[in-house]
PDB file of C-alpha atoms in Angstrom:
ATOM      1  CA  ASP A  24     -52.114 -59.706  55.972  1.00  0.00           C
ATOM      2  CA  ILE A  25     -50.653 -57.182  58.074  1.00  0.00           C
ATOM      3  CA  GLN A  26     -52.993 -54.080  58.479  1.00  0.00           C
ATOM      4  CA  MET A  27     -51.270 -50.593  58.863  1.00  0.00           C
ATOM      5  CA  THR A  28     -53.215 -47.783  60.348  1.00  0.00           C
ATOM      6  CA  GLN A  29     -52.235 -44.193  60.130  1.00  0.00           C
ATOM      7  CA  SER A  30     -53.375 -41.305  62.091  1.00  0.00           C
ATOM      8  CA  PRO A  31     -54.444 -38.385  61.835  1.00  0.00           C
ATOM      9  CA  SER A  32     -55.875 -38.698  58.594  1.00  0.00           C
ATOM     10  CA  SER A  33     -55.229 -35.280  57.795  1.00  0.00           C
ATOM     11  CA  LEU A  34     -53.548 -32.319  59.939  1.00  0.00           C
ATOM     12  CA  SER A  35     -52.785 -28.755  59.318  1.00  0.00           C
ATOM     13  CA  ALA A  36     -49.836 -27.159  60.953  1.00  0.00           C
ATOM     14  CA  SER A  37     -47.799 -23.876  60.500  1.00  0.00           C
ATOM     15  CA  VAL A  38     -44.241 -23.227  59.500  1.00  0.00           C
ATOM     16  CA  GLY A  39     -41.587 -24.130  61.994  1.00  0.00           C
ATOM     17  CA  ASP A  40     -44.334 -26.158  64.058  1.00  0.00           C
ATOM     18  CA  ARG A  41     -42.835 -29.856  65.181  1.00  0.00           C
ATOM     19  CA  VAL A  42     -45.299 -32.432  63.679  1.00  0.00           C
ATOM     20  CA  THR A  43     -45.872 -35.856  64.364  1.00  0.00           C
ATOM     21  CA  MET A  44     -47.994 -38.530  62.791  1.00  0.00           C
ATOM     22  CA  THR A  45     -48.233 -42.033  63.825  1.00  0.00           C
ATOM     23  CA  CYS A  46     -48.622 -45.441  62.147  1.00  0.00           C
ATOM     24  CA  ARG A  47     -49.631 -48.892  64.038  1.00  0.00           C
ATOM     25  CA  ALA A  48     -49.544 -52.237  62.638  1.00  0.00           C
ATOM     26  CA  SER A  49     -51.887 -55.044  63.165  1.00  0.00           C
ATOM     27  CA  GLN A  50     -49.058 -57.371  64.430  1.00  0.00           C
ATOM     28  CA  ARG A  51     -45.736 -57.086  65.669  1.00  0.00           C
ATOM     29  CA  ILE A  52     -43.228 -56.104  62.677  1.00  0.00           C
ATOM     30  CA  SER A  53     -39.947 -55.156  64.525  1.00  0.00           C
ATOM     31  CA  ASN A  54     -38.389 -52.361  62.883  1.00  0.00           C
ATOM     32  CA  HIS A  55     -39.572 -53.328  59.067  1.00  0.00           C
ATOM     33  CA  LEU A  56     -41.444 -49.983  58.532  1.00  0.00           C
ATOM     34  CA  ASN A  57     -41.009 -47.030  56.110  1.00  0.00           C
ATOM     35  CA  TRP A  58     -42.025 -43.746  55.543  1.00  0.00           C
ATOM     36  CA  TYR A  59     -42.958 -42.080  52.173  1.00  0.00           C
ATOM     37  CA  GLN A  60     -43.824 -38.512  51.033  1.00  0.00           C
ATOM     38  CA  GLN A  61     -46.053 -37.971  47.896  1.00  0.00           C
ATOM     39  CA  LYS A  62     -46.809 -34.648  46.351  1.00  0.00           C
ATOM     40  CA  PRO A  63     -49.702 -34.278  44.060  1.00  0.00           C
ATOM     41  CA  GLY A  64     -49.048 -35.729  40.865  1.00  0.00           C
ATOM     42  CA  LYS A  65     -45.884 -36.925  41.729  1.00  0.00           C
ATOM     43  CA  ALA A  66     -44.370 -40.426  42.469  1.00  0.00           C
ATOM     44  CA  PRO A  67     -43.884 -41.169  46.186  1.00  0.00           C
ATOM     45  CA  LYS A  68     -40.515 -40.705  47.732  1.00  0.00           C
ATOM     46  CA  LEU A  69     -38.692 -42.880  50.105  1.00  0.00           C
ATOM     47  CA  LEU A  70     -38.097 -40.640  53.462  1.00  0.00           C
ATOM     48  CA  ILE A  71     -36.933 -43.078  55.956  1.00  0.00           C
ATOM     49  CA  TYR A  72     -36.429 -47.161  56.028  1.00  0.00           C
ATOM     50  CA  ALA A  73     -36.062 -49.461  58.902  1.00  0.00           C
ATOM     51  CA  ALA A  74     -38.281 -47.297  61.068  1.00  0.00           C
ATOM     52  CA  SER A  75     -35.512 -44.617  61.813  1.00  0.00           C
ATOM     53  CA  THR A  76     -32.739 -44.658  58.959  1.00  0.00           C
ATOM     54  CA  LEU A  77     -33.130 -41.380  56.772  1.00  0.00           C
ATOM     55  CA  GLN A  78     -32.770 -42.028  53.134  1.00  0.00           C
ATOM     56  CA  THR A  79     -29.797 -40.142  51.297  1.00  0.00           C
ATOM     57  CA  GLY A  80     -30.743 -36.713  50.441  1.00  0.00           C
ATOM     58  CA  VAL A  81     -33.625 -36.504  52.909  1.00  0.00           C
ATOM     59  CA  PRO A  82     -33.487 -33.237  55.329  1.00  0.00           C
ATOM     60  CA  SER A  83     -32.713 -34.161  58.864  1.00  0.00           C
ATOM     61  CA  ARG A  84     -35.834 -32.501  60.041  1.00  0.00           C
ATOM     62  CA  PHE A  85     -37.367 -35.671  59.208  1.00  0.00           C
ATOM     63  CA  SER A  86     -36.889 -38.431  61.869  1.00  0.00           C
ATOM     64  CA  GLY A  87     -38.917 -41.942  62.589  1.00  0.00           C
ATOM     65  CA  SER A  88     -39.196 -44.004  65.579  1.00  0.00           C
ATOM     66  CA  GLY A  89     -40.870 -47.215  66.935  1.00  0.00           C
ATOM     67  CA  SER A  90     -40.617 -50.875  67.051  1.00  0.00           C
ATOM     68  CA  GLY A  91     -42.985 -53.677  67.261  1.00  0.00           C
ATOM     69  CA  THR A  92     -46.545 -52.282  66.184  1.00  0.00           C
ATOM     70  CA  ASP A  93     -46.203 -48.222  66.927  1.00  0.00           C
ATOM     71  CA  PHE A  94     -44.168 -46.097  64.668  1.00  0.00           C
ATOM     72  CA  THR A  95     -43.975 -42.278  64.459  1.00  0.00           C
ATOM     73  CA  LEU A  96     -42.442 -39.791  61.811  1.00  0.00           C
ATOM     74  CA  THR A  97     -41.699 -36.421  63.238  1.00  0.00           C
ATOM     75  CA  ILE A  98     -41.012 -33.361  61.135  1.00  0.00           C
ATOM     76  CA  SER A  99     -38.849 -31.047  63.761  1.00  0.00           C
ATOM     77  CA  SER A 100     -39.771 -27.809  61.950  1.00  0.00           C
ATOM     78  CA  LEU A 101     -42.089 -27.612  59.286  1.00  0.00           C
ATOM     79  CA  GLN A 102     -41.148 -26.248  55.912  1.00  0.00           C
ATOM     80  CA  PRO A 103     -43.311 -24.827  53.238  1.00  0.00           C
ATOM     81  CA  GLU A 104     -42.227 -27.746  50.941  1.00  0.00           C
ATOM     82  CA  ASP A 105     -43.456 -30.514  53.183  1.00  0.00           C
ATOM     83  CA  SER A 106     -47.060 -30.373  52.384  1.00  0.00           C
ATOM     84  CA  GLY A 107     -48.238 -33.657  51.034  1.00  0.00           C
ATOM     85  CA  THR A 108     -49.450 -37.382  51.991  1.00  0.00           C
ATOM     86  CA  TYR A 109     -47.224 -39.257  53.773  1.00  0.00           C
ATOM     87  CA  TYR A 110     -47.803 -43.086  53.978  1.00  0.00           C
ATOM     88  CA  CYS A 111     -46.170 -45.665  55.999  1.00  0.00           C
ATOM     89  CA  GLN A 112     -45.545 -49.171  54.690  1.00  0.00           C
ATOM     90  CA  GLN A 113     -44.459 -52.459  56.374  1.00  0.00           C
ATOM     91  CA  SER A 114     -41.743 -54.526  54.854  1.00  0.00           C
ATOM     92  CA  TYR A 115     -41.872 -57.731  57.249  1.00  0.00           C
ATOM     93  CA  SER A 116     -43.883 -59.408  54.814  1.00  0.00           C
ATOM     94  CA  THR A 117     -45.432 -58.941  51.485  1.00  0.00           C
ATOM     95  CA  PRO A 118     -45.659 -55.070  51.366  1.00  0.00           C
ATOM     96  CA  GLY A 119     -48.913 -53.207  52.745  1.00  0.00           C
ATOM     97  CA  PHE A 120     -49.515 -49.360  52.990  1.00  0.00           C
ATOM     98  CA  GLY A 121     -51.171 -47.215  55.270  1.00  0.00           C
ATOM     99  CA  GLN A 122     -54.009 -44.984  54.145  1.00  0.00           C
ATOM    100  CA  GLY A 123     -52.186 -41.826  54.513  1.00  0.00           C
ATOM    101  CA  THR A 124     -51.756 -38.674  56.452  1.00  0.00           C
ATOM    102  CA  LYS A 125     -52.401 -35.612  54.577  1.00  0.00           C
ATOM    103  CA  LEU A 126     -50.195 -32.629  55.910  1.00  0.00           C
ATOM    104  CA  ASP A 127     -51.364 -29.072  54.786  1.00  0.00           C
ATOM    105  CA  ILE A 128     -49.562 -25.880  55.587  1.00  0.00           C
ATOM    106  CA  LYS A 129     -51.595 -23.393  57.269  1.00  0.00           C
TER     107      LYS A 129
ATOM    108  CA  GLU B  28     -28.661 -41.422  37.809  1.00  0.00           C
ATOM    109  CA  VAL B  29     -31.471 -44.125  38.432  1.00  0.00           C
ATOM    110  CA  GLN B  30     -34.282 -43.641  36.189  1.00  0.00           C
ATOM    111  CA  LEU B  31     -37.319 -45.689  35.589  1.00  0.00           C
ATOM    112  CA  LEU B  32     -39.678 -44.815  32.501  1.00  0.00           C
ATOM    113  CA  GLU B  33     -42.988 -46.681  32.274  1.00  0.00           C
ATOM    114  CA  SER B  34     -45.091 -47.237  29.133  1.00  0.00           C
ATOM    115  CA  GLY B  35     -47.941 -49.018  27.776  1.00  0.00           C
ATOM    116  CA  GLY B  36     -50.691 -47.727  30.011  1.00  0.00           C
ATOM    117  CA  GLY B  37     -53.939 -46.552  28.422  1.00  0.00           C
ATOM    118  CA  LEU B  38     -57.770 -47.043  28.052  1.00  0.00           C
ATOM    119  CA  VAL B  39     -59.212 -50.430  28.023  1.00  0.00           C
ATOM    120  CA  LYS B  40     -62.660 -52.260  28.218  1.00  0.00           C
ATOM    121  CA  PRO B  41     -63.462 -54.982  31.231  1.00  0.00           C
ATOM    122  CA  GLY B  42     -62.046 -58.267  30.522  1.00  0.00           C
ATOM    123  CA  GLY B  43     -59.338 -56.696  28.295  1.00  0.00           C
ATOM    124  CA  SER B  44     -55.538 -57.131  28.522  1.00  0.00           C
ATOM    125  CA  LEU B  45     -52.527 -54.594  28.723  1.00  0.00           C
ATOM    126  CA  ARG B  46     -48.702 -54.981  29.012  1.00  0.00           C
ATOM    127  CA  LEU B  47     -46.704 -52.598  30.764  1.00  0.00           C
ATOM    128  CA  SER B  48     -43.272 -52.002  30.418  1.00  0.00           C
ATOM    129  CA  CYS B  49     -40.625 -50.328  32.486  1.00  0.00           C
ATOM    130  CA  ALA B  50     -37.221 -49.188  31.078  1.00  0.00           C
ATOM    131  CA  ALA B  51     -34.709 -49.108  33.725  1.00  0.00           C
ATOM    132  CA  SER B  52     -31.382 -47.133  33.439  1.00  0.00           C
ATOM    133  CA  GLY B  53     -28.396 -45.615  35.684  1.00  0.00           C
ATOM    134  CA  PHE B  54     -27.584 -48.654  37.886  1.00  0.00           C
ATOM    135  CA  THR B  55     -27.406 -52.762  37.426  1.00  0.00           C
ATOM    136  CA  PHE B  56     -30.573 -53.692  36.710  1.00  0.00           C
ATOM    137  CA  SER B  57     -29.905 -57.311  37.372  1.00  0.00           C
ATOM    138  CA  ASP B  58     -28.650 -56.563  40.905  1.00  0.00           C
ATOM    139  CA  PHE B  59     -32.005 -55.501  42.308  1.00  0.00           C
ATOM    140  CA  SER B  60     -35.515 -56.761  43.010  1.00  0.00           C
ATOM    141  CA  MET B  61     -38.200 -54.920  41.142  1.00  0.00           C
ATOM    142  CA  ASN B  62     -42.059 -54.190  42.114  1.00  0.00           C
ATOM    143  CA  TRP B  63     -45.210 -52.879  40.707  1.00  0.00           C
ATOM    144  CA  VAL B  64     -47.340 -50.640  42.981  1.00  0.00           C
ATOM    145  CA  ARG B  65     -50.390 -48.875  42.003  1.00  0.00           C
ATOM    146  CA  GLN B  66     -52.709 -46.151  43.099  1.00  0.00           C
ATOM    147  CA  ALA B  67     -56.418 -45.760  42.096  1.00  0.00           C
ATOM    148  CA  PRO B  68     -57.670 -42.131  41.919  1.00  0.00           C
ATOM    149  CA  GLY B  69     -57.807 -40.282  44.864  1.00  0.00           C
ATOM    150  CA  LYS B  70     -56.677 -43.548  46.763  1.00  0.00           C
ATOM    151  CA  GLY B  71     -53.675 -44.854  48.780  1.00  0.00           C
ATOM    152  CA  LEU B  72     -50.871 -47.190  47.426  1.00  0.00           C
ATOM    153  CA  GLU B  73     -51.403 -50.586  46.783  1.00  0.00           C
ATOM    154  CA  TRP B  74     -48.514 -53.203  46.267  1.00  0.00           C
ATOM    155  CA  VAL B  75     -49.016 -55.178  43.381  1.00  0.00           C
ATOM    156  CA  SER B  76     -46.142 -57.637  42.610  1.00  0.00           C
ATOM    157  CA  SER B  77     -42.548 -58.042  43.348  1.00  0.00           C
ATOM    158  CA  ILE B  78     -39.822 -60.052  41.345  1.00  0.00           C
ATOM    159  CA  TYR B  79     -36.424 -61.111  42.516  1.00  0.00           C
ATOM    160  CA  SER B  80     -33.168 -59.907  40.878  1.00  0.00           C
ATOM    161  CA  SER B  81     -32.899 -63.091  38.626  1.00  0.00           C
ATOM    162  CA  GLY B  82     -36.581 -63.494  38.011  1.00  0.00           C
ATOM    163  CA  SER B  83     -36.556 -66.658  40.141  1.00  0.00           C
ATOM    164  CA  ASP B  84     -38.891 -65.716  42.537  1.00  0.00           C
ATOM    165  CA  ILE B  85     -42.231 -63.703  42.539  1.00  0.00           C
ATOM    166  CA  TYR B  86     -44.805 -62.450  44.583  1.00  0.00           C
ATOM    167  CA  TYR B  87     -48.466 -60.992  43.807  1.00  0.00           C
ATOM    168  CA  ALA B  88     -51.105 -59.112  45.814  1.00  0.00           C
ATOM    169  CA  ASP B  89     -54.258 -61.636  46.401  1.00  0.00           C
ATOM    170  CA  SER B  90     -56.179 -59.028  44.189  1.00  0.00           C
ATOM    171  CA  VAL B  91     -54.094 -59.486  41.093  1.00  0.00           C
ATOM    172  CA  LYS B  92     -53.192 -63.118  41.504  1.00  0.00           C
ATOM    173  CA  GLY B  93     -54.052 -65.258  38.424  1.00  0.00           C
ATOM    174  CA  ARG B  94     -54.787 -62.360  36.727  1.00  0.00           C
ATOM    175  CA  PHE B  95     -51.473 -60.384  36.241  1.00  0.00           C
ATOM    176  CA  THR B  96     -47.934 -61.744  35.236  1.00  0.00           C
ATOM    177  CA  ILE B  97     -44.560 -59.909  36.336  1.00  0.00           C
ATOM    178  CA  SER B  98     -41.309 -60.602  34.055  1.00  0.00           C
ATOM    179  CA  ARG B  99     -38.019 -59.057  33.773  1.00  0.00           C
ATOM    180  CA  ASP B 100     -35.487 -59.072  30.965  1.00  0.00           C
ATOM    181  CA  ASN B 101     -32.101 -58.443  32.530  1.00  0.00           C
ATOM    182  CA  ALA B 102     -30.517 -58.183  29.202  1.00  0.00           C
ATOM    183  CA  GLN B 103     -32.755 -55.330  28.245  1.00  0.00           C
ATOM    184  CA  ASN B 104     -32.800 -53.914  31.595  1.00  0.00           C
ATOM    185  CA  SER B 105     -36.876 -53.968  31.514  1.00  0.00           C
ATOM    186  CA  LEU B 106     -39.633 -54.989  33.640  1.00  0.00           C
ATOM    187  CA  TYR B 107     -42.956 -56.157  32.604  1.00  0.00           C
ATOM    188  CA  LEU B 108     -46.616 -56.463  33.877  1.00  0.00           C
ATOM    189  CA  GLN B 109     -48.903 -58.630  32.014  1.00  0.00           C
ATOM    190  CA  MET B 110     -52.545 -57.713  32.859  1.00  0.00           C
ATOM    191  CA  ASN B 111     -55.383 -59.843  31.806  1.00  0.00           C
ATOM    192  CA  SER B 112     -58.857 -59.923  32.610  1.00  0.00           C
ATOM    193  CA  LEU B 113     -58.959 -56.610  33.708  1.00  0.00           C
ATOM    194  CA  ARG B 114     -61.705 -55.164  35.887  1.00  0.00           C
ATOM    195  CA  ALA B 115     -62.736 -51.638  36.715  1.00  0.00           C
ATOM    196  CA  ASP B 116     -61.129 -51.533  39.941  1.00  0.00           C
ATOM    197  CA  ASP B 117     -57.819 -51.968  38.561  1.00  0.00           C
ATOM    198  CA  THR B 118     -58.033 -48.508  37.114  1.00  0.00           C
ATOM    199  CA  ALA B 119     -55.164 -46.806  38.743  1.00  0.00           C
ATOM    200  CA  VAL B 120     -51.465 -45.354  38.018  1.00  0.00           C
ATOM    201  CA  TYR B 121     -49.146 -48.090  37.734  1.00  0.00           C
ATOM    202  CA  TYR B 122     -45.358 -47.199  39.341  1.00  0.00           C
ATOM    203  CA  CYS B 123     -42.237 -49.021  38.582  1.00  0.00           C
ATOM    204  CA  VAL B 124     -40.277 -49.429  41.781  1.00  0.00           C
ATOM    205  CA  ARG B 125     -37.013 -50.584  42.606  1.00  0.00           C
ATOM    206  CA  ASP B 126     -36.061 -52.327  45.771  1.00  0.00           C
ATOM    207  CA  ASN B 127     -33.365 -51.001  48.384  1.00  0.00           C
ATOM    208  CA  GLY B 128     -32.413 -54.642  49.524  1.00  0.00           C
ATOM    209  CA  GLY B 129     -29.972 -54.965  46.267  1.00  0.00           C
ATOM    210  CA  GLY B 130     -30.777 -58.751  44.934  1.00  0.00           C
ATOM    211  CA  ASP B 131     -32.656 -59.589  47.860  1.00  0.00           C
ATOM    212  CA  TYR B 132     -36.312 -58.682  49.215  1.00  0.00           C
ATOM    213  CA  ALA B 133     -36.171 -55.647  51.524  1.00  0.00           C
ATOM    214  CA  TYR B 134     -39.409 -54.082  50.341  1.00  0.00           C
ATOM    215  CA  GLU B 135     -37.849 -50.621  50.747  1.00  0.00           C
ATOM    216  CA  PHE B 136     -38.918 -48.626  47.818  1.00  0.00           C
ATOM    217  CA  ASP B 137     -36.114 -46.321  46.942  1.00  0.00           C
ATOM    218  CA  TYR B 138     -36.749 -45.232  43.361  1.00  0.00           C
ATOM    219  CA  TRP B 139     -39.999 -44.964  41.744  1.00  0.00           C
ATOM    220  CA  GLY B 140     -40.990 -44.271  38.018  1.00  0.00           C
ATOM    221  CA  GLN B 141     -43.540 -41.293  37.128  1.00  0.00           C
ATOM    222  CA  GLY B 142     -46.181 -43.922  36.437  1.00  0.00           C
ATOM    223  CA  THR B 143     -48.571 -44.940  33.759  1.00  0.00           C
ATOM    224  CA  PRO B 144     -52.275 -44.658  33.995  1.00  0.00           C
ATOM    225  CA  VAL B 145     -54.400 -47.477  33.250  1.00  0.00           C
ATOM    226  CA  ILE B 146     -58.297 -46.987  32.790  1.00  0.00           C
ATOM    227  CA  VAL B 147     -60.529 -49.870  32.540  1.00  0.00           C
ATOM    228  CA  SER B 148     -63.828 -48.763  31.374  1.00  0.00           C
ATOM    229  CA  SER B 149     -66.457 -49.839  28.714  1.00  0.00           C
TER     230      SER B 149
END
């Protein structure tokens, strides 16, 4: 199985900050990497698929990059509604998720 | 508008069974592969099972293989998960999830239901 490792496990940032979180796969997965946002008590929401393609309706301040084993989710200017937990997920083989990065707004 | 509405969750004793259902609307159900994903309390997301658009191809996580059965009824726009020999570690919210890949597996989960809770406890 492919293991997905996210870092950091949690982070706190201020409105307007540029925020970056990373996801590492235990083997090469090309660009088969997706990012989700989950708010407490709600279902996850697809933000980015195929490493860098923004899902319809997702604000352009979200962006994804990477290929192979190392991937990054960036929020260019943090907004209050961006708090939540972010998960990466590999779609190279039967799906697997990272453990999540919890983002708080200072 | 795409909607996925799960039902069938509840409290069950260890060793018991439950059948989850997911009613889909707002899209051509038979054109999309579908999935179940679960989330234990306070934990991360775990993929459970996938079924091809036609129902001809199915995959399971090792943690549920041999105990859970995924199925679909394209005429009824419905997805199911039969869960047998339930254990305490199956306790989770179970989500019905659409695959973005159309009829094929892309494992890009673009629409999620609200989830149905399953609690396995004596």
